[in-house]
XYZ file of C-alpha atoms in Angstrom:
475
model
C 0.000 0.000 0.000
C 3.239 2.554 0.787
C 4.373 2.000 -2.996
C 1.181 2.600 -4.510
C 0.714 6.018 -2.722
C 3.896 7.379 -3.867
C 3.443 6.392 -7.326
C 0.246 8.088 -7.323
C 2.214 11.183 -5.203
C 4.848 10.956 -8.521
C 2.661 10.929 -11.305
C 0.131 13.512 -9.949
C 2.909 16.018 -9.405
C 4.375 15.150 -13.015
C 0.821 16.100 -14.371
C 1.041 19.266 -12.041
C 4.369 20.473 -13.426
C 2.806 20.352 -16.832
C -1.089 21.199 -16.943
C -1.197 23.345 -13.759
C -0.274 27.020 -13.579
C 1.683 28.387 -10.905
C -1.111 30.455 -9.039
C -3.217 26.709 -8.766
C -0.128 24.721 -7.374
C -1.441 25.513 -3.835
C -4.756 24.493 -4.288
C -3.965 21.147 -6.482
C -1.425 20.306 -3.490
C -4.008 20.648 -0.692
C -5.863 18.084 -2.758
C -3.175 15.429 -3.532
C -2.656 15.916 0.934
C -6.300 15.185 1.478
C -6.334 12.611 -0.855
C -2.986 11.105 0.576
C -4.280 10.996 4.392
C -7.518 9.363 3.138
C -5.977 6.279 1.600
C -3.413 6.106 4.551
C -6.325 5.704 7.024
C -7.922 3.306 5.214
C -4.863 1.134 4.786
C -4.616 1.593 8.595
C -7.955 0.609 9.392
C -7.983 -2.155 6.884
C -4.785 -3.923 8.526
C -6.243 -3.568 11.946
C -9.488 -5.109 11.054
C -7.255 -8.248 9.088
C -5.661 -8.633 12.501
C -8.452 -9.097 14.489
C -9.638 -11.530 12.514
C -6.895 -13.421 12.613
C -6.661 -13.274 16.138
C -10.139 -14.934 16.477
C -11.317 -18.478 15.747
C -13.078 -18.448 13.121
C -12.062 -21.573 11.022
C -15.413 -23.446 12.039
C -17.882 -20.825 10.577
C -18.897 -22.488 7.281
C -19.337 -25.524 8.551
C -21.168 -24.422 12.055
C -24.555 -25.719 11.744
C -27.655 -23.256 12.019
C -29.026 -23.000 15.789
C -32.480 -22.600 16.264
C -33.608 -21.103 19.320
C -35.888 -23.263 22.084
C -39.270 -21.993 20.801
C -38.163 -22.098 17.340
C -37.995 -26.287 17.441
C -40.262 -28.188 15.310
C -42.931 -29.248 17.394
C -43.370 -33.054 18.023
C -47.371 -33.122 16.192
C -50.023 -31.684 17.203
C -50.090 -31.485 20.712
C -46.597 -29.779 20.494
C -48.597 -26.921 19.471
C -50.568 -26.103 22.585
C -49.454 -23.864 25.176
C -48.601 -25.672 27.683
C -45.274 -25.829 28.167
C -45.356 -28.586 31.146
C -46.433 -30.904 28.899
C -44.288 -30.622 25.565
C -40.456 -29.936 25.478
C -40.815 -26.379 24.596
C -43.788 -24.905 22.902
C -44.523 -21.444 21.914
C -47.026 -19.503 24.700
C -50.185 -18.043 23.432
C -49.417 -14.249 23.492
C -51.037 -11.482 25.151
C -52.972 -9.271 23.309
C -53.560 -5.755 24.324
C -57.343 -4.912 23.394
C -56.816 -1.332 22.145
C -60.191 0.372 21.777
C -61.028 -0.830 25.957
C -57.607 0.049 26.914
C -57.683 3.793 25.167
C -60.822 4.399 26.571
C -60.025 3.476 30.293
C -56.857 4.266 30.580
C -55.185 1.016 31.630
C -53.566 -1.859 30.225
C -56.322 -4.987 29.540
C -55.054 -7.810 28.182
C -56.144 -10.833 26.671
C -54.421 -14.088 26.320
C -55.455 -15.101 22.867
C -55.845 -19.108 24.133
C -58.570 -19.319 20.332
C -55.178 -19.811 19.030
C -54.657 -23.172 20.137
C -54.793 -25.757 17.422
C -57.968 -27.019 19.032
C -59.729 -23.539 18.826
C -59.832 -22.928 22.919
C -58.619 -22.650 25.993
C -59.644 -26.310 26.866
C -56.680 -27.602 24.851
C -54.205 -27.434 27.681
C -57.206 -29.130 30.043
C -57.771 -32.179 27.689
C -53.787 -32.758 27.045
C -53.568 -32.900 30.927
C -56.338 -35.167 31.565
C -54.980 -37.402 29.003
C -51.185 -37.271 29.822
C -52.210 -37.743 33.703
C -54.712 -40.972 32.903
C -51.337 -42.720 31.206
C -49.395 -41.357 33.743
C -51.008 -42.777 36.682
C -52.361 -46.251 34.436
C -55.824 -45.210 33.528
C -55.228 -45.458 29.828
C -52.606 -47.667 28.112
C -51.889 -46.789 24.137
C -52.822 -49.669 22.081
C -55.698 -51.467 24.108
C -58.834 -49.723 22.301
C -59.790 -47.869 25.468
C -61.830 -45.002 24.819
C -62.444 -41.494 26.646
C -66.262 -40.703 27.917
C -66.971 -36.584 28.639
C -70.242 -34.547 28.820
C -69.903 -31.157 27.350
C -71.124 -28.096 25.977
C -68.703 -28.368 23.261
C -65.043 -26.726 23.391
C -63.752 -29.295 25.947
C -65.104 -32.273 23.761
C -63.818 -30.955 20.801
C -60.106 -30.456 22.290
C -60.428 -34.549 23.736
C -60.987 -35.347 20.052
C -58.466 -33.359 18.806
C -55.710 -34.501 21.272
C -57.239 -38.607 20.632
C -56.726 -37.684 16.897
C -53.016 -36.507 17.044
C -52.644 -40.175 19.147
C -54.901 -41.915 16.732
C -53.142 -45.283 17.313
C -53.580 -45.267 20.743
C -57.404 -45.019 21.336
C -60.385 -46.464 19.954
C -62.720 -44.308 17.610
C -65.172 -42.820 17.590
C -64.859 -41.206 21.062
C -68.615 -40.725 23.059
C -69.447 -37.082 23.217
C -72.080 -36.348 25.681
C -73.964 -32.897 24.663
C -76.921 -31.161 25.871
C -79.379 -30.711 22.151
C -79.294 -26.593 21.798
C -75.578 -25.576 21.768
C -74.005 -24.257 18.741
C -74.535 -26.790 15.918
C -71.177 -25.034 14.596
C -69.518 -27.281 17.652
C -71.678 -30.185 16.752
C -70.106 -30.240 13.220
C -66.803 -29.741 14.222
C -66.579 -32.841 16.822
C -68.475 -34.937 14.265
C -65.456 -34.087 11.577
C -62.943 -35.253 14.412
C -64.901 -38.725 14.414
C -66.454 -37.892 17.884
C -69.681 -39.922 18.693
C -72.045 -37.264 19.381
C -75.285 -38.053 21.584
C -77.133 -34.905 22.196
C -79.912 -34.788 25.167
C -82.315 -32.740 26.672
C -81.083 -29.696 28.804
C -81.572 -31.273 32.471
C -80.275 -30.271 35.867
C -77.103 -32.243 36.994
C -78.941 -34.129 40.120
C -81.003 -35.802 37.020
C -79.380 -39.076 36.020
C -79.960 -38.144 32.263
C -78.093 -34.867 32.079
C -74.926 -34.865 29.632
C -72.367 -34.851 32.582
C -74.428 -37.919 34.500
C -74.945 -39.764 30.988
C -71.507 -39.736 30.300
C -70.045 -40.986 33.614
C -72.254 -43.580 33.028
C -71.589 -44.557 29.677
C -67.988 -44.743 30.663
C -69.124 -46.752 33.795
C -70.651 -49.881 31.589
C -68.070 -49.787 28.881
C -67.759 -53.010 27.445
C -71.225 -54.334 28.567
C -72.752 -54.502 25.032
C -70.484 -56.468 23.772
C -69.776 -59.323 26.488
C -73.053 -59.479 28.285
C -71.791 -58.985 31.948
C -70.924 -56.211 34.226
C -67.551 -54.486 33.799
C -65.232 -53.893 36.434
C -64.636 -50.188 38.014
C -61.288 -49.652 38.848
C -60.320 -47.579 41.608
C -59.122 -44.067 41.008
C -57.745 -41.122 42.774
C -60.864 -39.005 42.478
C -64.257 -40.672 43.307
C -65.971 -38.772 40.285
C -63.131 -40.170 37.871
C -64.819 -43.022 36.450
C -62.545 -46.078 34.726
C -63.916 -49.296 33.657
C -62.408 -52.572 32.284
C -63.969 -55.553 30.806
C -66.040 -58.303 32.879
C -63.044 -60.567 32.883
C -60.485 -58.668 34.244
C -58.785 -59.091 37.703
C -61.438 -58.779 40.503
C -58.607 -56.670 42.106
C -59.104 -52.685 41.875
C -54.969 -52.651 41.078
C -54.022 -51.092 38.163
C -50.952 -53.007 38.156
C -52.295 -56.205 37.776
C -50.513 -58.397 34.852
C -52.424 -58.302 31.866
C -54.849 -56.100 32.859
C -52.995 -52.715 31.326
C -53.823 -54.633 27.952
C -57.472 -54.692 28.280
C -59.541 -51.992 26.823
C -60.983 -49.444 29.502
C -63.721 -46.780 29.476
C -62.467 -43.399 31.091
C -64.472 -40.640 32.420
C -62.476 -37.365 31.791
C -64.916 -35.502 34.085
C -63.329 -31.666 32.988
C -66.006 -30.534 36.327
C -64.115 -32.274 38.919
C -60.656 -33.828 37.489
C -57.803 -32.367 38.911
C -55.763 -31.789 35.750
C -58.147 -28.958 34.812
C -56.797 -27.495 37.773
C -53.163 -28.353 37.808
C -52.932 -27.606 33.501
C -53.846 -23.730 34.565
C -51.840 -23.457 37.868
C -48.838 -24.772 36.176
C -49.082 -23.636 32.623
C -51.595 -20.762 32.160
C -50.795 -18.765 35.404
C -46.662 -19.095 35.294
C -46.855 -18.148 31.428
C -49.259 -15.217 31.968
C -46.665 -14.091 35.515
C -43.699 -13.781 32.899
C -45.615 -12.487 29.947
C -46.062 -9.430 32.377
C -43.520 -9.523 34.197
C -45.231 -9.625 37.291
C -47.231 -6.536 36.896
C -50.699 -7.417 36.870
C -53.102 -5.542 39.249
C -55.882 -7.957 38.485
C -56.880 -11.183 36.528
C -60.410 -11.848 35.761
C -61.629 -15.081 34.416
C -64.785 -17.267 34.200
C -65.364 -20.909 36.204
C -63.051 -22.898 34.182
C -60.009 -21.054 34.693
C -59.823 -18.746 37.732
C -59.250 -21.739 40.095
C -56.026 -22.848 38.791
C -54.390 -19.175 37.252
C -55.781 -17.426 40.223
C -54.496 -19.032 42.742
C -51.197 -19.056 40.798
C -51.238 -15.339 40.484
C -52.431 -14.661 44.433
C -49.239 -16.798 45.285
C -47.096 -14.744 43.263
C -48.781 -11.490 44.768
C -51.439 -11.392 47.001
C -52.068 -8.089 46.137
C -54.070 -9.125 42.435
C -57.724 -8.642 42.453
C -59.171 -11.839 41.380
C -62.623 -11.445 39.899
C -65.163 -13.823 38.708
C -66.689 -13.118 34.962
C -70.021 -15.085 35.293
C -72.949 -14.990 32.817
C -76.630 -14.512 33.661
C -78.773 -17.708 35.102
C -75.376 -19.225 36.784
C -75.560 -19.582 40.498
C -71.836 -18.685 41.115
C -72.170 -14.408 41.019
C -74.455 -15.076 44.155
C -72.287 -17.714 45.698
C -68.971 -15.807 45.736
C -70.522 -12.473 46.532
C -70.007 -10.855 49.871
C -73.634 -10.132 49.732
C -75.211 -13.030 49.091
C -73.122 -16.660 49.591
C -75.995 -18.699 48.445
C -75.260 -20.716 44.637
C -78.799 -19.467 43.226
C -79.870 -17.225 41.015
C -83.561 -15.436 40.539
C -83.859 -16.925 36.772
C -84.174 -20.794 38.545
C -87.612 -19.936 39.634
C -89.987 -22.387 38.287
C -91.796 -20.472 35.321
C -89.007 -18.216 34.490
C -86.831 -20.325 32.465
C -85.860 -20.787 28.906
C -83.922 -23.648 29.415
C -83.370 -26.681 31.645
C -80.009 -25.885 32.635
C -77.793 -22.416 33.049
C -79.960 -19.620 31.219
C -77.862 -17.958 29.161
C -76.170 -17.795 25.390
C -72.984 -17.528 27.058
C -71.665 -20.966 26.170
C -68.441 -22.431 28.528
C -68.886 -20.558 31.738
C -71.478 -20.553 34.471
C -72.937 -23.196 36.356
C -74.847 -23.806 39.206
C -73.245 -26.273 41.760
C -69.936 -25.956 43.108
C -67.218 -28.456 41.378
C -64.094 -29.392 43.083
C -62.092 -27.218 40.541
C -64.405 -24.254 41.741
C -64.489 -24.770 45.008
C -60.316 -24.551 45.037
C -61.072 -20.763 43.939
C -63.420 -19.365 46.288
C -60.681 -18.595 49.180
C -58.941 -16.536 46.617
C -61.795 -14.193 44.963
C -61.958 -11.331 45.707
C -65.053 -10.136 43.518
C -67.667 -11.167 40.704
C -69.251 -9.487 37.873
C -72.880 -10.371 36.467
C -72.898 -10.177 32.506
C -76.199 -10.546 30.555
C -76.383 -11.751 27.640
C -77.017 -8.106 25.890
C -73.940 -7.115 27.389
C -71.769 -10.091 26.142
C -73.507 -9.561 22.335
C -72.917 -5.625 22.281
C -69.354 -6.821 23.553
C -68.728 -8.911 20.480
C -70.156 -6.381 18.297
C -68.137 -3.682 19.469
C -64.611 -5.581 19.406
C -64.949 -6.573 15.484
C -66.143 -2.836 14.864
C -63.194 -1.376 16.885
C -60.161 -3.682 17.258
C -61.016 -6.553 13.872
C -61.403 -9.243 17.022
C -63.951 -11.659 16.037
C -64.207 -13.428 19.594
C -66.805 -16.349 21.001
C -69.209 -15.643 23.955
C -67.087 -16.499 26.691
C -64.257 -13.632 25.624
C -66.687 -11.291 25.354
C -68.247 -12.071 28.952
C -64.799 -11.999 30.234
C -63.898 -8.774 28.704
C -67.004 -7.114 29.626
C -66.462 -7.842 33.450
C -62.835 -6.125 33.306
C -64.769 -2.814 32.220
C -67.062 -3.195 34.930
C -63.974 -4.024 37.180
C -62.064 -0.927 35.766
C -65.445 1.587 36.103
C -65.958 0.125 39.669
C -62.908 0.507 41.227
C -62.140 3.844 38.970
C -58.588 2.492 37.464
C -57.212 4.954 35.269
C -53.633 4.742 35.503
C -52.141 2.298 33.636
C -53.358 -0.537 35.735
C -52.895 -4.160 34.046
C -55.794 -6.713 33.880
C -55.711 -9.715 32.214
C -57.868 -12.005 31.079
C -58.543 -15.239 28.766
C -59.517 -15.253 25.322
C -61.364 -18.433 25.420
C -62.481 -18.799 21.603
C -63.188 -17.375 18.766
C -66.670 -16.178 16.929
C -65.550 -19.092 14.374
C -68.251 -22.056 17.000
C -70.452 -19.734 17.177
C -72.191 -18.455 13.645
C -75.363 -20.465 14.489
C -76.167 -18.838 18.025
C -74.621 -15.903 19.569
C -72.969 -14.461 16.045
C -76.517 -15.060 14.507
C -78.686 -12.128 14.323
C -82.210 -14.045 13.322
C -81.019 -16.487 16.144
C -80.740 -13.570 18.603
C -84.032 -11.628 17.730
C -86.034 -15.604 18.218
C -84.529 -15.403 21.651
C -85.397 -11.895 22.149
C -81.929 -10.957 23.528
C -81.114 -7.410 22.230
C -78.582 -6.722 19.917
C -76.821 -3.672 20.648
C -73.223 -2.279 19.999
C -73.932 1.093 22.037
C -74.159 -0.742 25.042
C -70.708 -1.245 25.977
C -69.968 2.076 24.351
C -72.407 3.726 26.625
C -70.503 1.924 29.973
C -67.129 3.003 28.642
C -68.524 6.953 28.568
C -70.100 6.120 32.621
């Protein structure tokens, strides 16, 4: 590099001698200096930067394979999908989404964590994984024996069962018995028939009658086998007294589950969402934990319906004690009443005889609400701190007014959720940034035939109204 600057330095001050006049020397000279230090640096600067690279290790580059991060892995199937990360080596977490036109308005941070985006469409994803992973676990279920899984529902729980049978379809025998009360959302009906789910719908009853969808399926799962061999099966003892699991007539009298041979015979299980255990555990050690870091443990308070306040609230009061847990529950469920200072009694007003539409919790709100107290409920009364009432106007003008302002197009159980965090926020007057979080059960997608259906809505004579929830958010 010295060389070739002073043959340029030679040759430019030939030219000069020759094609420059004397009075332009100084000016021509100031150039070729300028132009001198410039290449110097950079020759500097270039050797430096050649030394440092030789001074690292860098002979393995080329043939260094590409590292993916953890949540970049391939997942293993379906199930690897769903956001539970106790379960799978290391999914992706649903995310929080910040609902924009509610959080504007109020001045606080609500949140939603978008669970619709589970590859079964809900929340109940991470519930049905658990049940199934903790009935192997503990010897309920064995892969390979043509056992099959018994659950009443109103739809989203049933639905994620089949989905989670269907990404183990080797291990279980289809189609899977689907208990399911005759007027929910034919949108879910379709979707669990498409899974191969045996669907038996029945008449809305109340759970102490032995024919309502809960009851039917217990027993269904109770006298699996019967049909076919002409005797009684054999219940096998399990660690919850509603958890039903049957084996065939000729099993082992014993209730062991570790009797020879018997693992290999084909049993009926009763998933029970109600009262099982895993619904609890999937939400106390997957939902809450993920939500905790998500915020960074800034949340001021989390408000959920039945299904999942147990497990992430109790989570979340652990964490800080200082979270205002509130209950989301629709109109014609028993629970407002039974977790409110005021009251303490699981009834509500729309039970008297005469007054209802249907035989069971009055309300389009499908997924929450109920009116007895389940173990997984009962596990979340020490820990509420409030409850909001939501009609079913308010969860409609809810839906309405989230497609309209932030493109959301949400199921009935979002909405009711989101609508009790305004009535939280006007309540207790939040206005500074405060964070609440809640669940985004599903999405509008189960729903076109009932609460997303206009004609549906004006049969039912349950208003349809947009400026409802706009008219709370001006209170």
């Amino acid at each position: 590099m010295p060389d070739l600057l002073n043959v340029v330095i030679l040759r430019a001050t030939e030219w000069i001698g020759f094609a420059v006049s004397r009075q332009n020397r100084q000016v021509v000279y100031g150039f070729i200096l300028g132009l001198s230090l410039s290449i110097a640096s950079t020759s500097i600067a270039y050797k430096r930067r050649r030394k440092r690279l030789e001074a690292s290790d860098i002979s393995d580059l080329d043939s260094r394979p590409i590292e993916l991060r953890s949540n970049e892995v391939i997942s293993s199937g379906l199930t690897g999908l769903i956001g539970c990360g106790v379960f799978t080596v290391d999914p992706g977490n649903t995310p929080l989404v910040r609902i924009n036109s509610l959080s504007n308005v109020l001045g606080v941070e609500i949140l939603g964590k978008a669970e619709y985006l589970n590859p079964g469409g809900s929340v109940k994803d991470r519930v049905a994984l658990r049940i199934v992973d903790d009935a192997e676990r503990l010897g309920f279920l064995h892969p390979h024996t043509g056992s099959r899984i018994f659950e009443g529902t109103m739809g989203s729980t049933g639905i994620s069962i089949a989905t989670v049978a269907r990404a183990r379809h080797v291990f279980y025998l289809f189609p899977f018995p689907i208990i399911m009360p005759d007027d929910v959302a034919e949108d879910k009906i379709k979707a669990l028939q498409v899974l191969g789910a045996d669907v038996e719908l029945v008449r809305p009853a109340s759970i102490v009658d032995k024919k309502q969808f809960v009851n039917l399926a217990r027993q269904r799962a109770a006298h699996f086998g019967e049909s076919e061999l002409g005797s009684h099966p054999h219940l096998l003892a399990s660690s919850s007294s509603s958890v039903v699991v049957s084996t065939s007539p000729t099993a082992s009298s014993s209730d062991s589950l570790q009797n020879d041979g018997d693992h290999l015979r084909p049993r009926g299980y009763f998933a029970d969402q109600f009262e099982n255990m895993s619904n609890y555990n999937a939400h106390f050690e997957s939902t809450g934990p993920e939500i905790w870091r998500q915020t960074n443990g800034h949340v001021d308070a989390f408000v959920s319906g039945a299904g999942t306040i147990a497990g992430i609230g109790r989570y979340i009061k652990i964490m800080d004690e200082n979270v205002v847990v509130a209950l989301a529950d629709p109109e014609g469920s028993g629970l407002y009443n039974k977790v409110s200072v005021k009251y303490g009694v699981l009834y509500n007003t729309k039970e008297s005889e005469g007054t209802k539409r249907r035989h069971q919790v009055d309300t389009i709100v499908e997924g929450i609400g109920i009116n007895r107290l389940t173990k997984n409920m009962a596990l979340a009364l020490p820990i509420i701190d409030d409850a909001y009432r939501v009609t079913d106007e308010e969860a409609v003008s809810m839906s309405r007014y989230l497609v309209q302002h932030d493109g959301l197009f949400l199921g009935s159980t979002s909405a009711c959720n989101l609508l009790a965090c305004v009535k939280l926020v006007k309540e207790r007057q939040w206005k500074q940034g405060q964070v609440i979080v809640t669940i985004l059960c599903d999405s509008g997608s189960r729903h076109y035939t009932k609460f997303w259906n206009d004609e549906y809505l004006a049969r039912a004579g349950i208003l349809n109204d947009s400026t409802i929830v706009e008219n709370l958010l001006q209170q």
